[in-house]
Short mmCIF file of C-alpha atoms and ligand atoms in Angstrom, two decimals:
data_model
loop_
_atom_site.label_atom_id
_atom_site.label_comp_id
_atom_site.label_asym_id
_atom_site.label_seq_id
_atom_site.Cartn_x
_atom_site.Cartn_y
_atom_site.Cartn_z
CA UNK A 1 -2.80 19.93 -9.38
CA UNK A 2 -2.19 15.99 -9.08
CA UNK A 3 -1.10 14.85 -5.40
CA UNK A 4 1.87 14.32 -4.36
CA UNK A 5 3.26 11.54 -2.32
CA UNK A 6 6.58 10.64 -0.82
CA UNK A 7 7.10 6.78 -0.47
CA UNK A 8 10.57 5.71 0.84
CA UNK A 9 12.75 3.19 -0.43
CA UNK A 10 11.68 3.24 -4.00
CA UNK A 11 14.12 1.60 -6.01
CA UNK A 12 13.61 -1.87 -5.69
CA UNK A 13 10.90 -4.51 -3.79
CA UNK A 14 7.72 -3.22 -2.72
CA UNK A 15 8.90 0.68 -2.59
CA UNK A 16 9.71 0.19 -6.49
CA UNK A 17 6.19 -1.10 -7.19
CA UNK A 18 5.03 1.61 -5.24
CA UNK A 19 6.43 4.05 -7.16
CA UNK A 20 5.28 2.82 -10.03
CA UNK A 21 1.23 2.56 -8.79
CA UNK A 22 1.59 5.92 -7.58
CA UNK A 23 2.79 7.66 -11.13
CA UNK A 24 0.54 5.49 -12.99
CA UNK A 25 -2.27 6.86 -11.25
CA UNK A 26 -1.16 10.60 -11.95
CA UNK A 27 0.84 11.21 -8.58
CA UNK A 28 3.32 13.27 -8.08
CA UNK A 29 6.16 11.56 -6.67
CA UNK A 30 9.46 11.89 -4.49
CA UNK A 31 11.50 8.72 -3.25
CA UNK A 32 15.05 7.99 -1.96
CA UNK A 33 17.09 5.21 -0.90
CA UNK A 34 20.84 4.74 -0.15
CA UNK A 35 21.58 3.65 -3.53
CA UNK A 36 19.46 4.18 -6.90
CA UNK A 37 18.31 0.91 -9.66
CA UNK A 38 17.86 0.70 -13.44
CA UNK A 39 14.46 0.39 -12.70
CA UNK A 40 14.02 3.66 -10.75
CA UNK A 41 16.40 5.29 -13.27
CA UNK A 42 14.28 4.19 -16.28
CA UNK A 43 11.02 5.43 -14.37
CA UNK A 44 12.48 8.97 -14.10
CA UNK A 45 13.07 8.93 -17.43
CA UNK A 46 9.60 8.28 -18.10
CA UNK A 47 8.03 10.89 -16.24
CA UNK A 48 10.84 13.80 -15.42
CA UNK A 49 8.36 15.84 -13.70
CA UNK A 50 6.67 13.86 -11.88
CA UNK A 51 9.28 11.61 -10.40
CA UNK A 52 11.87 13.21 -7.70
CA UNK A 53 14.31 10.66 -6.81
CA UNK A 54 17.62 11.03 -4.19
CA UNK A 55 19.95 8.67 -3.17
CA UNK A 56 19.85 9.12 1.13
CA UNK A 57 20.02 7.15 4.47
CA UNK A 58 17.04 6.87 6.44
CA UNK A 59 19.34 6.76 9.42
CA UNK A 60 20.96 10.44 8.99
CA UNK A 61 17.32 12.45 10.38
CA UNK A 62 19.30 16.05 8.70
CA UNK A 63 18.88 14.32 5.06
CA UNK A 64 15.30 13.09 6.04
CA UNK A 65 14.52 16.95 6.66
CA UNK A 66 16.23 18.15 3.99
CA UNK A 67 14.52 16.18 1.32
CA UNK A 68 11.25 16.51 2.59
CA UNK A 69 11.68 20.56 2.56
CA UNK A 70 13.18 20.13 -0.86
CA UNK A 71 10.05 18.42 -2.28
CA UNK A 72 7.89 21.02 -0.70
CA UNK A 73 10.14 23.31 -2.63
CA UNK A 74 9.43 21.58 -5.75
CA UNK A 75 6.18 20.22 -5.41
CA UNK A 76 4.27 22.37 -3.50
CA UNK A 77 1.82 20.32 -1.27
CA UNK A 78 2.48 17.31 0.02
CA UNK A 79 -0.82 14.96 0.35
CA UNK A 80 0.70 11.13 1.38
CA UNK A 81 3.54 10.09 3.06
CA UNK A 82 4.28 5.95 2.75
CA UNK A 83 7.80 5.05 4.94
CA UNK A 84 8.41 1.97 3.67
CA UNK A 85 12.20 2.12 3.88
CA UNK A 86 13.11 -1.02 5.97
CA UNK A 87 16.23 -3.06 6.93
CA UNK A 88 16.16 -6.66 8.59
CA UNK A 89 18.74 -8.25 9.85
CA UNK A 90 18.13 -12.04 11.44
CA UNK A 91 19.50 -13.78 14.22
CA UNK A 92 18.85 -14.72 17.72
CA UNK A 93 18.73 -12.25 20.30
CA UNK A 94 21.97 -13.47 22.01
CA UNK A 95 24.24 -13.09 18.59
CA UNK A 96 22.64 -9.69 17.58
CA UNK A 97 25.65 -6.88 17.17
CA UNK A 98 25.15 -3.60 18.62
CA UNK A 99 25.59 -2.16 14.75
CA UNK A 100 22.57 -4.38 13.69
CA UNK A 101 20.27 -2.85 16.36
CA UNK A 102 21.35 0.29 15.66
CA UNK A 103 20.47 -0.11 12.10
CA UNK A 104 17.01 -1.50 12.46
CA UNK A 105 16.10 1.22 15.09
CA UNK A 106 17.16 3.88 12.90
CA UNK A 107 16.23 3.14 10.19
CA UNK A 108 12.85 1.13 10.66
CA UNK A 109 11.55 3.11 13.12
CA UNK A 110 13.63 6.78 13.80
CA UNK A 111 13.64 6.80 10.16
CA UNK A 112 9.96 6.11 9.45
CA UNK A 113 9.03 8.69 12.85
CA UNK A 114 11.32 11.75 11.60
CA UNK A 115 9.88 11.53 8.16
CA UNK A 116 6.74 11.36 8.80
CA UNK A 117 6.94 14.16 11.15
CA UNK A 118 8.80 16.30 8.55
CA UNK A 119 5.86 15.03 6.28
CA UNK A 120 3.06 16.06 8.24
CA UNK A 121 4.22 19.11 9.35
CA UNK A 122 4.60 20.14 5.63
CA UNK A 123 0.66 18.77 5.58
CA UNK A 124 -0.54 21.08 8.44
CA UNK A 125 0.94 24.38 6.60
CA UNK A 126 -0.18 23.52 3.36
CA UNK A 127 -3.97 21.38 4.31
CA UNK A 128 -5.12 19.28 0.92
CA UNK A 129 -8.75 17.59 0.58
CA UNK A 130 -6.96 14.15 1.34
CA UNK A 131 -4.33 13.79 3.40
CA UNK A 132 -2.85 10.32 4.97
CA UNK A 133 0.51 8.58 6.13
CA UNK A 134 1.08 4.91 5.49
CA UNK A 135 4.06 3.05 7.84
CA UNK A 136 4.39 -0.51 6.80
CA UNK A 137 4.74 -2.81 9.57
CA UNK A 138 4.91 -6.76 9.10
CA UNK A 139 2.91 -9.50 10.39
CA UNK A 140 5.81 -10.40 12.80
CA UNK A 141 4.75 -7.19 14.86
CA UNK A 142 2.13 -9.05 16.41
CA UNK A 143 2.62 -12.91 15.26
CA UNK A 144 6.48 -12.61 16.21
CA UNK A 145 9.03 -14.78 14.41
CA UNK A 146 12.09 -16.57 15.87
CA UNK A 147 15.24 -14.45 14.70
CA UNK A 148 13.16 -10.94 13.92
CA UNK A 149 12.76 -10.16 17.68
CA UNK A 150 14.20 -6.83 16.58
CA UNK A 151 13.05 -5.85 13.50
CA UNK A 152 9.44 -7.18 14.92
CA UNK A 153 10.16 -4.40 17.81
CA UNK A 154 10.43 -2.09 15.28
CA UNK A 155 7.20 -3.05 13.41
CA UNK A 156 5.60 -2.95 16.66
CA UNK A 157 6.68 0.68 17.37
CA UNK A 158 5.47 1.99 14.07
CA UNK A 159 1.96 0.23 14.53
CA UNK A 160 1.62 2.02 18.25
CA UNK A 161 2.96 4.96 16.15
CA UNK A 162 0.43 5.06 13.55
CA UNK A 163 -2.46 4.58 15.98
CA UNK A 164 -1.84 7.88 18.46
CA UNK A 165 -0.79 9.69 15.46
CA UNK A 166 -3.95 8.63 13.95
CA UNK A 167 -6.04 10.40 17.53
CA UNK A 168 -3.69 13.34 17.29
CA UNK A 169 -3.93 13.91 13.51
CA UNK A 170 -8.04 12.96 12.79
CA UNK A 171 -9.53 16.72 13.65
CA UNK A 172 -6.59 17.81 11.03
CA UNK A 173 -8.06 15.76 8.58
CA UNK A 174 -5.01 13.50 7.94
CA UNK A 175 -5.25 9.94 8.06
CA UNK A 176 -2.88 7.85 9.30
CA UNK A 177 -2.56 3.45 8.99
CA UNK A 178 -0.11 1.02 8.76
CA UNK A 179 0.09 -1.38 6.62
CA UNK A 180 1.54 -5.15 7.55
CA UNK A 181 2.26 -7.77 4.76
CA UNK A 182 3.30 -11.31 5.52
CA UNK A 183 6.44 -12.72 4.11
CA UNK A 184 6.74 -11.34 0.45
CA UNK A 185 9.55 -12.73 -2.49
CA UNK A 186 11.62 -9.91 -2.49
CA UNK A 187 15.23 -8.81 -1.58
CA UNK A 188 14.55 -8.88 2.40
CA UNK A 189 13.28 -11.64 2.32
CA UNK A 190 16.01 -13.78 0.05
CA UNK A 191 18.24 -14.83 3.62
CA UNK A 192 14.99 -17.08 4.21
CA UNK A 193 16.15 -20.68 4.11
CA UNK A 194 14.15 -23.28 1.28
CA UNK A 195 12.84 -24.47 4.90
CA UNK A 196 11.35 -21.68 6.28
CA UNK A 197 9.89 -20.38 3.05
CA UNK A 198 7.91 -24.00 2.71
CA UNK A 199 6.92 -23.60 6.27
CA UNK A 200 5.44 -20.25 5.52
CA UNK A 201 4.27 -21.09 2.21
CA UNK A 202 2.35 -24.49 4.04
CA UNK A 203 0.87 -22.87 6.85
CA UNK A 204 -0.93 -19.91 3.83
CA UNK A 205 -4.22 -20.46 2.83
CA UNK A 206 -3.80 -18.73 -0.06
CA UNK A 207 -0.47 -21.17 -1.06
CA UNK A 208 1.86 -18.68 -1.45
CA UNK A 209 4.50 -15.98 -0.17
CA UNK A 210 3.08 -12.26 -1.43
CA UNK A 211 4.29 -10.19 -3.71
CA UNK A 212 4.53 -6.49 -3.92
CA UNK A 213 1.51 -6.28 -6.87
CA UNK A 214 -0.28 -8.16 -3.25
CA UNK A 215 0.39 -4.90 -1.08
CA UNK A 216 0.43 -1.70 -3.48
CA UNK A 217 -3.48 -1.77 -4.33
CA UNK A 218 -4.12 -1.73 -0.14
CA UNK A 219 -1.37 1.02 -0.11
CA UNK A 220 -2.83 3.29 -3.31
CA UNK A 221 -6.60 3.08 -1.79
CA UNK A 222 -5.59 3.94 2.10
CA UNK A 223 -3.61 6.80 0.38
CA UNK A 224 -6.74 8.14 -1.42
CA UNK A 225 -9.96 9.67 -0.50
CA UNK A 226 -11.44 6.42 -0.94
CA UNK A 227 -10.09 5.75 2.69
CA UNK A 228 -11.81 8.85 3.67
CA UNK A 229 -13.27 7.14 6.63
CA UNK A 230 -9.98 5.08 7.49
CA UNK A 231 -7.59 5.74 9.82
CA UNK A 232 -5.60 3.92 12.93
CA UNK A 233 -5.79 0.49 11.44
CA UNK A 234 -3.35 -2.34 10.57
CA UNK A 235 -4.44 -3.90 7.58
CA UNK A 236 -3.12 -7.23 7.61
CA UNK A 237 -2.07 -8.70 3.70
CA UNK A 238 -1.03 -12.02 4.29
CA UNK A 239 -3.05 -14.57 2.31
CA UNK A 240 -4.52 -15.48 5.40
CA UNK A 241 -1.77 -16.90 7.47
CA UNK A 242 -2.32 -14.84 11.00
N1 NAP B 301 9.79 -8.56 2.21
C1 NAP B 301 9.03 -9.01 3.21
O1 NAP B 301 8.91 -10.22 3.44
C2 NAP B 301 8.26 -8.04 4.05
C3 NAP B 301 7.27 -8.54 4.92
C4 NAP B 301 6.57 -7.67 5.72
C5 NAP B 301 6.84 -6.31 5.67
N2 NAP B 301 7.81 -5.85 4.84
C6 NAP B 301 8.07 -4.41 4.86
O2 NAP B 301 7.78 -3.87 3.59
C7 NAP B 301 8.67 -2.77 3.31
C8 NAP B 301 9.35 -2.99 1.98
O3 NAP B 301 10.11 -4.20 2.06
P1 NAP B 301 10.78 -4.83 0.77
O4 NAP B 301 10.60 -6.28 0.90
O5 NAP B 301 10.35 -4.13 -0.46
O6 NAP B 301 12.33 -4.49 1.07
P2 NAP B 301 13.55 -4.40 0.05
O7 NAP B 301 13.27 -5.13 -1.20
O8 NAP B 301 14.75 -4.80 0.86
O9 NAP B 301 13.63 -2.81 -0.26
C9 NAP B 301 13.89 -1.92 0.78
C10 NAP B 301 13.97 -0.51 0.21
O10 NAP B 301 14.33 0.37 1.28
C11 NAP B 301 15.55 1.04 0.94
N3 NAP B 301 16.35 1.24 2.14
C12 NAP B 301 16.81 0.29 2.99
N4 NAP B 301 17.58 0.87 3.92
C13 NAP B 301 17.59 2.20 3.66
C14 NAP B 301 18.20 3.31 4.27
N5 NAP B 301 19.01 3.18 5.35
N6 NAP B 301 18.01 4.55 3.75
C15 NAP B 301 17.23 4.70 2.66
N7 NAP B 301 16.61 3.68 2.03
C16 NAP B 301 16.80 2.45 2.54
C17 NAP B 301 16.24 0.11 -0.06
O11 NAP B 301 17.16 0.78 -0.89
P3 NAP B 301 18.75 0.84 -0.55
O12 NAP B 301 19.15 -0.50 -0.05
O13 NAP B 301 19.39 1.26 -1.83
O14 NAP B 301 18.89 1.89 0.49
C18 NAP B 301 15.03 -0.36 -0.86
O15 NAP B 301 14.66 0.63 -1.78
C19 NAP B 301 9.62 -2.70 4.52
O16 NAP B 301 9.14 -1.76 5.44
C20 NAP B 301 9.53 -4.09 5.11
O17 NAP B 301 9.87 -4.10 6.48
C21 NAP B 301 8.51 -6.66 4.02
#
């Protein structure tokens, strides 16, 4: 029976090229986001049996629950969980709405914690030869950023997250790190200005802002037995800027 793996936000950015790694390698697998792409659309196509795909909020926890119970339903076992759903919204701390907060809190982090509960719990009924969670954090969680004070509170949460989940899941055999890219050229990262992206882009060895094809391979090998021995870190992919 191939694995299956749930990775959230799948239809566009990093989530998309996710997807894509993880059904090219065999996987069975189940995404949602709040609305759905061509691309996604043209991937289920593809592979109608392997690919579950719902249009949710990360916010609403009942939908979180729901979909990971349906995919059990449908899938059987689930072996990886990636919450990679994310929403950013910049500013300074003293011009931050209450609604943009909210947002970031649950979504980023509530959103990332109730799945991967509803994940793992479907993990501890149903034990498979490799299990692991993935949360992808961001460099800001530990470099900061002016105008991500939020969002890099977030991040922060799900790395603390990921490492005591890590101690209470390891006798369980399920493995649990977190993932945190630098800046990558994708939708969440468009609001940069042509100032700040230079900045970045100067102050990278490697010359460059990332790009999801940068993050998945890190992704599919700490969600495989390869990564047998692997779990509570924060693999930093950021072309060497921290
Ligand atoms: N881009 C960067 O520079 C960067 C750097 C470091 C870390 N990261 C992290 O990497 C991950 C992927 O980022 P990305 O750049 O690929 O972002 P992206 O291009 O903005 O894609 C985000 C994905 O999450 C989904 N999503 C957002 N809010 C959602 C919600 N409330 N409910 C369900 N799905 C939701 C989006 O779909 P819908 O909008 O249709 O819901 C989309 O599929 C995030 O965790 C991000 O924090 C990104």
């Amino acid at each position: 029976m191939p694995p299956t793996s749930i990775i959230s936000g799948g239809s566009r950015g990093l989530g998309l090229a996710l997807v894509e790694r993880f059904l090219a390698r065999g996987d069975r697998v189940a995404t949602f986001s709040r609305s759905g792409s061509a691309a996604l659309a043209a991937l289920a196509t593809l592979h109608p049996d392997r690919l579950h795909a719902e249009t949710i909020d990360a916010a609403d926890a009942c939908s979180l629950c729901r979909f990971v119970e349906q995919v059990s339903r449908k899938f059987g076992q689930i072996d990886h969980c990636i919450a990679n759903a994310a929403v950013a919204h910049e500013g300074v701390l003293p011009t931050m709405r209450d609604d943009e907060i909210d947002s970031m809190l649950s979504v980023n982090l509530r959103g990332s914690i109730v799945l991967v509960r509803e994940a793992v719990r479907q993990m501890l009924l149903n034990p498979s030869a490799s299990s692991s969670v993935v949360v992808l954090s961001s460099i800001v969680a530990a470099r900061g950023s002016p105008g991500l004070s939020v969002y890099a509170a977030t991040k922060a949460g799900l790395e603390g997250f990921a490492k005591s989940l890590a101690r209470e899941l390891g006798s369980r055999g399920i493995r649990v790190n977190a993932v945190a890219p630098g800046f990558l050229d994708t939708d969440l990262s468009a609001s940069l200005s042509a100032e700040n992206r230079s900045r970045i882009i100067r102050r990278t060895p490697l010359g460059r802002l990332g790009e999801p094809a940068d993050i998945v391979g890190a992704i599919d090998f700490l969600s495989s037995a390869r990564a047998a021995f692997i779990t509570g870190q924060v693999l930093t992919i950021d072309g060497g800027a921290s």
